[in-house]
Amino acid sequence: MDPLAALDMERRSGISQQEVDDFVQRMDLIPGYKTPEQEELERQQRAKREEERRRCEQERHRKEKQEERDNWWHRAELRYSVRDADQEGGDGEPKMSSSERWANRVLAAYKARDANDYSLWDQWVPEDPVSLQEQAEREVELEKLRNREFESNNPEFCNQFKKDMEERQRSQEEKTRTAEREY
């Protein structure tokens, strides 16, 4: 018995070394395995995309901060700046009292601050008595409409509830009558 013959793959499996080498060569041709060059290229592209994303995010954050700062200063100037009437007008206009200047400045500040900010238009709530009364009337009508709709959708529940309420009211009245008789 030859011990080296036991180690020979061709004899043991019936597959020659040439067939194994051909198979390995064909498998290397099938895409799916990335070469180190391909992996390095992908790593570089990924790093480039990440750096671009990070740069854009920093730029966006910087713009937001600048916008917020500008907006804050603009509103602060509108709200708290006190401009002298002589500096603004000056051409022979009669001088206004400080209270008139203050009222005009506040009105101008509100107009300038909120006039073009359309997002504030939806949030504005009128505070005059007539508008508040109209709002209250609308809410009452809306509540009545909801109640009617609920009653029409749930007649059995509503009838049972009314019946229970009447029974409670009768028992309450009966309790007060008996309490008055005993007292």
Short mmCIF file of C-alpha atoms in Angstrom, two decimals:
data_model
loop_
_atom_site.label_atom_id
_atom_site.label_comp_id
_atom_site.label_asym_id
_atom_site.label_seq_id
_atom_site.Cartn_x
_atom_site.Cartn_y
_atom_site.Cartn_z
CA MET A 1 0.00 0.00 0.00
CA ASP A 2 1.30 3.39 -1.02
CA PRO A 3 0.56 6.14 1.56
CA LEU A 4 1.11 8.87 -1.00
CA ALA A 5 -1.53 7.37 -3.21
CA ALA A 6 -4.09 7.87 -0.40
CA LEU A 7 -3.34 11.59 -0.45
CA ASP A 8 -3.79 11.92 -4.19
CA MET A 9 -7.13 13.67 -4.78
CA GLU A 10 -7.59 12.36 -8.28
CA ARG A 11 -7.61 8.79 -7.09
CA ARG A 12 -9.79 9.35 -4.04
CA SER A 13 -12.62 11.39 -5.57
CA GLY A 14 -12.38 10.75 -9.22
CA ILE A 15 -12.07 14.50 -9.91
CA SER A 16 -8.82 15.67 -11.40
CA GLN A 17 -6.94 18.70 -10.17
CA GLN A 18 -7.38 20.26 -13.60
CA GLU A 19 -11.21 20.08 -13.23
CA VAL A 20 -11.00 21.74 -9.81
CA ASP A 21 -8.78 24.51 -11.19
CA ASP A 22 -11.18 25.07 -14.13
CA PHE A 23 -14.14 25.27 -11.74
CA VAL A 24 -12.37 27.81 -9.53
CA GLN A 25 -11.46 29.89 -12.57
CA ARG A 26 -15.10 29.91 -13.80
CA MET A 27 -16.37 30.89 -10.33
CA ASP A 28 -13.97 33.81 -10.23
CA LEU A 29 -15.54 35.07 -13.46
CA ILE A 30 -19.03 35.23 -11.88
CA PRO A 31 -19.64 38.71 -10.47
CA GLY A 32 -20.44 38.94 -6.79
CA TYR A 33 -17.03 38.91 -5.30
CA LYS A 34 -15.56 42.36 -5.10
CA THR A 35 -11.93 42.90 -5.68
CA PRO A 36 -10.00 45.06 -3.20
CA GLU A 37 -9.84 47.79 -5.85
CA GLN A 38 -13.63 47.78 -6.22
CA GLU A 39 -14.11 47.88 -2.44
CA GLU A 40 -11.68 50.78 -2.12
CA LEU A 41 -13.47 52.68 -4.91
CA GLU A 42 -16.85 52.16 -3.21
CA ARG A 43 -15.39 53.24 0.13
CA GLN A 44 -14.06 56.43 -1.47
CA GLN A 45 -17.41 57.16 -3.14
CA ARG A 46 -19.27 56.54 0.13
CA ALA A 47 -16.89 58.85 2.00
CA LYS A 48 -17.35 61.51 -0.69
CA ARG A 49 -21.17 61.27 -0.48
CA GLU A 50 -21.04 61.41 3.31
CA GLU A 51 -18.79 64.47 3.23
CA GLU A 52 -21.13 66.16 0.71
CA ARG A 53 -24.15 65.36 2.88
CA ARG A 54 -22.38 66.66 5.99
CA ARG A 55 -21.36 69.85 4.18
CA CYS A 56 -24.93 70.44 2.93
CA GLU A 57 -26.30 69.81 6.42
CA GLN A 58 -23.85 72.31 7.94
CA GLU A 59 -24.72 74.87 5.27
CA ARG A 60 -28.45 74.38 5.88
CA HIS A 61 -27.94 74.68 9.64
CA ARG A 62 -25.87 77.85 9.17
CA LYS A 63 -28.56 79.37 6.92
CA GLU A 64 -31.30 78.52 9.44
CA LYS A 65 -29.34 80.14 12.27
CA GLN A 66 -28.70 83.26 10.17
CA GLU A 67 -32.36 83.43 9.12
CA GLU A 68 -33.49 83.04 12.73
CA ARG A 69 -31.06 85.74 13.87
CA ASP A 70 -32.16 88.15 11.12
CA ASN A 71 -35.82 87.47 11.83
CA TRP A 72 -35.31 88.02 15.56
CA TRP A 73 -33.49 91.33 15.05
CA HIS A 74 -36.06 92.50 12.52
CA ARG A 75 -38.89 91.84 14.95
CA ALA A 76 -36.97 93.35 17.84
CA GLU A 77 -36.42 96.53 15.85
CA LEU A 78 -40.09 96.68 14.89
CA ARG A 79 -41.29 96.06 18.39
CA TYR A 80 -38.87 98.03 20.54
CA SER A 81 -37.26 100.70 18.39
CA VAL A 82 -38.26 104.23 19.21
CA ARG A 83 -37.77 106.51 16.26
CA ASP A 84 -38.06 110.20 16.62
CA ALA A 85 -40.73 111.85 14.49
CA ASP A 86 -38.23 114.50 13.39
CA GLN A 87 -35.96 111.85 11.93
CA GLU A 88 -38.74 110.11 10.02
CA GLY A 89 -40.73 112.97 8.55
CA GLY A 90 -39.34 116.37 9.33
CA ASP A 91 -40.50 118.51 6.31
CA GLY A 92 -42.77 120.96 8.09
CA GLU A 93 -45.06 118.32 9.52
CA PRO A 94 -46.50 119.33 12.86
CA LYS A 95 -44.77 117.69 15.81
CA MET A 96 -46.73 114.87 17.39
CA SER A 97 -46.99 114.16 21.07
CA SER A 98 -45.04 111.21 22.43
CA SER A 99 -48.23 109.17 22.94
CA GLU A 100 -49.27 109.73 19.30
CA ARG A 101 -45.80 108.78 18.10
CA TRP A 102 -45.93 105.67 20.29
CA ALA A 103 -49.37 104.66 18.98
CA ASN A 104 -48.33 105.21 15.36
CA ARG A 105 -45.07 103.33 15.90
CA VAL A 106 -46.87 100.34 17.42
CA LEU A 107 -49.43 100.32 14.60
CA ALA A 108 -46.71 100.58 11.96
CA ALA A 109 -44.73 97.83 13.67
CA TYR A 110 -47.71 95.47 13.61
CA LYS A 111 -48.42 96.26 9.98
CA ALA A 112 -44.82 95.85 8.89
CA ARG A 113 -44.25 92.74 10.96
CA ASP A 114 -47.36 90.76 10.11
CA ALA A 115 -48.52 92.11 6.77
CA ASN A 116 -46.65 89.71 4.51
CA ASP A 117 -46.35 86.77 6.87
CA TYR A 118 -49.22 84.69 5.51
CA SER A 119 -48.73 81.99 8.12
CA LEU A 120 -49.91 84.48 10.75
CA TRP A 121 -53.12 85.17 8.88
CA ASP A 122 -54.47 81.71 9.71
CA GLN A 123 -53.55 82.12 13.37
CA TRP A 124 -55.09 85.56 13.80
CA VAL A 125 -58.09 85.58 16.11
CA PRO A 126 -60.25 88.71 16.14
CA GLU A 127 -60.73 90.15 19.61
CA ASP A 128 -63.50 92.65 19.01
CA PRO A 129 -66.83 91.95 20.80
CA VAL A 130 -68.87 91.42 17.64
CA SER A 131 -66.46 88.82 16.25
CA LEU A 132 -66.31 87.05 19.61
CA GLN A 133 -70.11 86.95 19.76
CA GLU A 134 -70.30 85.57 16.20
CA GLN A 135 -67.70 82.93 17.09
CA ALA A 136 -69.72 81.90 20.16
CA GLU A 137 -72.91 81.66 18.08
CA ARG A 138 -71.12 79.52 15.48
CA GLU A 139 -69.85 77.19 18.20
CA VAL A 140 -73.37 76.84 19.66
CA GLU A 141 -74.82 76.06 16.22
CA LEU A 142 -72.06 73.56 15.53
CA GLU A 143 -72.70 71.83 18.87
CA LYS A 144 -76.44 71.64 18.10
CA LEU A 145 -75.69 70.15 14.69
CA ARG A 146 -73.37 67.55 16.22
CA ASN A 147 -75.98 66.65 18.84
CA ARG A 148 -78.69 66.24 16.20
CA GLU A 149 -76.43 64.06 14.10
CA PHE A 150 -75.52 61.92 17.12
CA GLU A 151 -79.19 61.51 18.07
CA SER A 152 -80.15 60.52 14.53
CA ASN A 153 -77.30 57.99 14.35
CA ASN A 154 -77.97 56.51 17.82
CA PRO A 155 -81.73 56.70 18.52
CA GLU A 156 -81.83 53.65 20.78
CA PHE A 157 -79.08 54.95 23.04
CA CYS A 158 -80.63 58.43 23.21
CA ASN A 159 -84.11 57.10 24.05
CA GLN A 160 -82.68 54.90 26.81
CA PHE A 161 -80.66 57.83 28.17
CA LYS A 162 -83.74 60.09 28.20
CA LYS A 163 -85.75 57.40 29.95
CA ASP A 164 -83.05 56.94 32.60
CA MET A 165 -82.81 60.69 33.08
CA GLU A 166 -86.57 60.98 33.61
CA GLU A 167 -86.49 58.15 36.16
CA ARG A 168 -83.65 59.80 38.05
CA GLN A 169 -85.48 63.11 38.03
CA ARG A 170 -88.68 61.46 39.35
CA SER A 171 -86.79 59.65 42.09
CA GLN A 172 -84.99 62.88 43.04
CA GLU A 173 -88.31 64.75 43.24
CA GLU A 174 -89.78 61.95 45.30
CA LYS A 175 -86.84 62.09 47.70
CA THR A 176 -87.24 65.86 48.13
CA ARG A 177 -91.01 65.46 48.74
CA THR A 178 -90.50 62.79 51.38
CA ALA A 179 -87.74 64.84 52.98
CA GLU A 180 -90.05 67.89 53.13
CA ARG A 181 -92.87 65.82 54.70
CA GLU A 182 -90.58 64.39 57.36
CA TYR A 183 -88.98 67.70 58.17
#
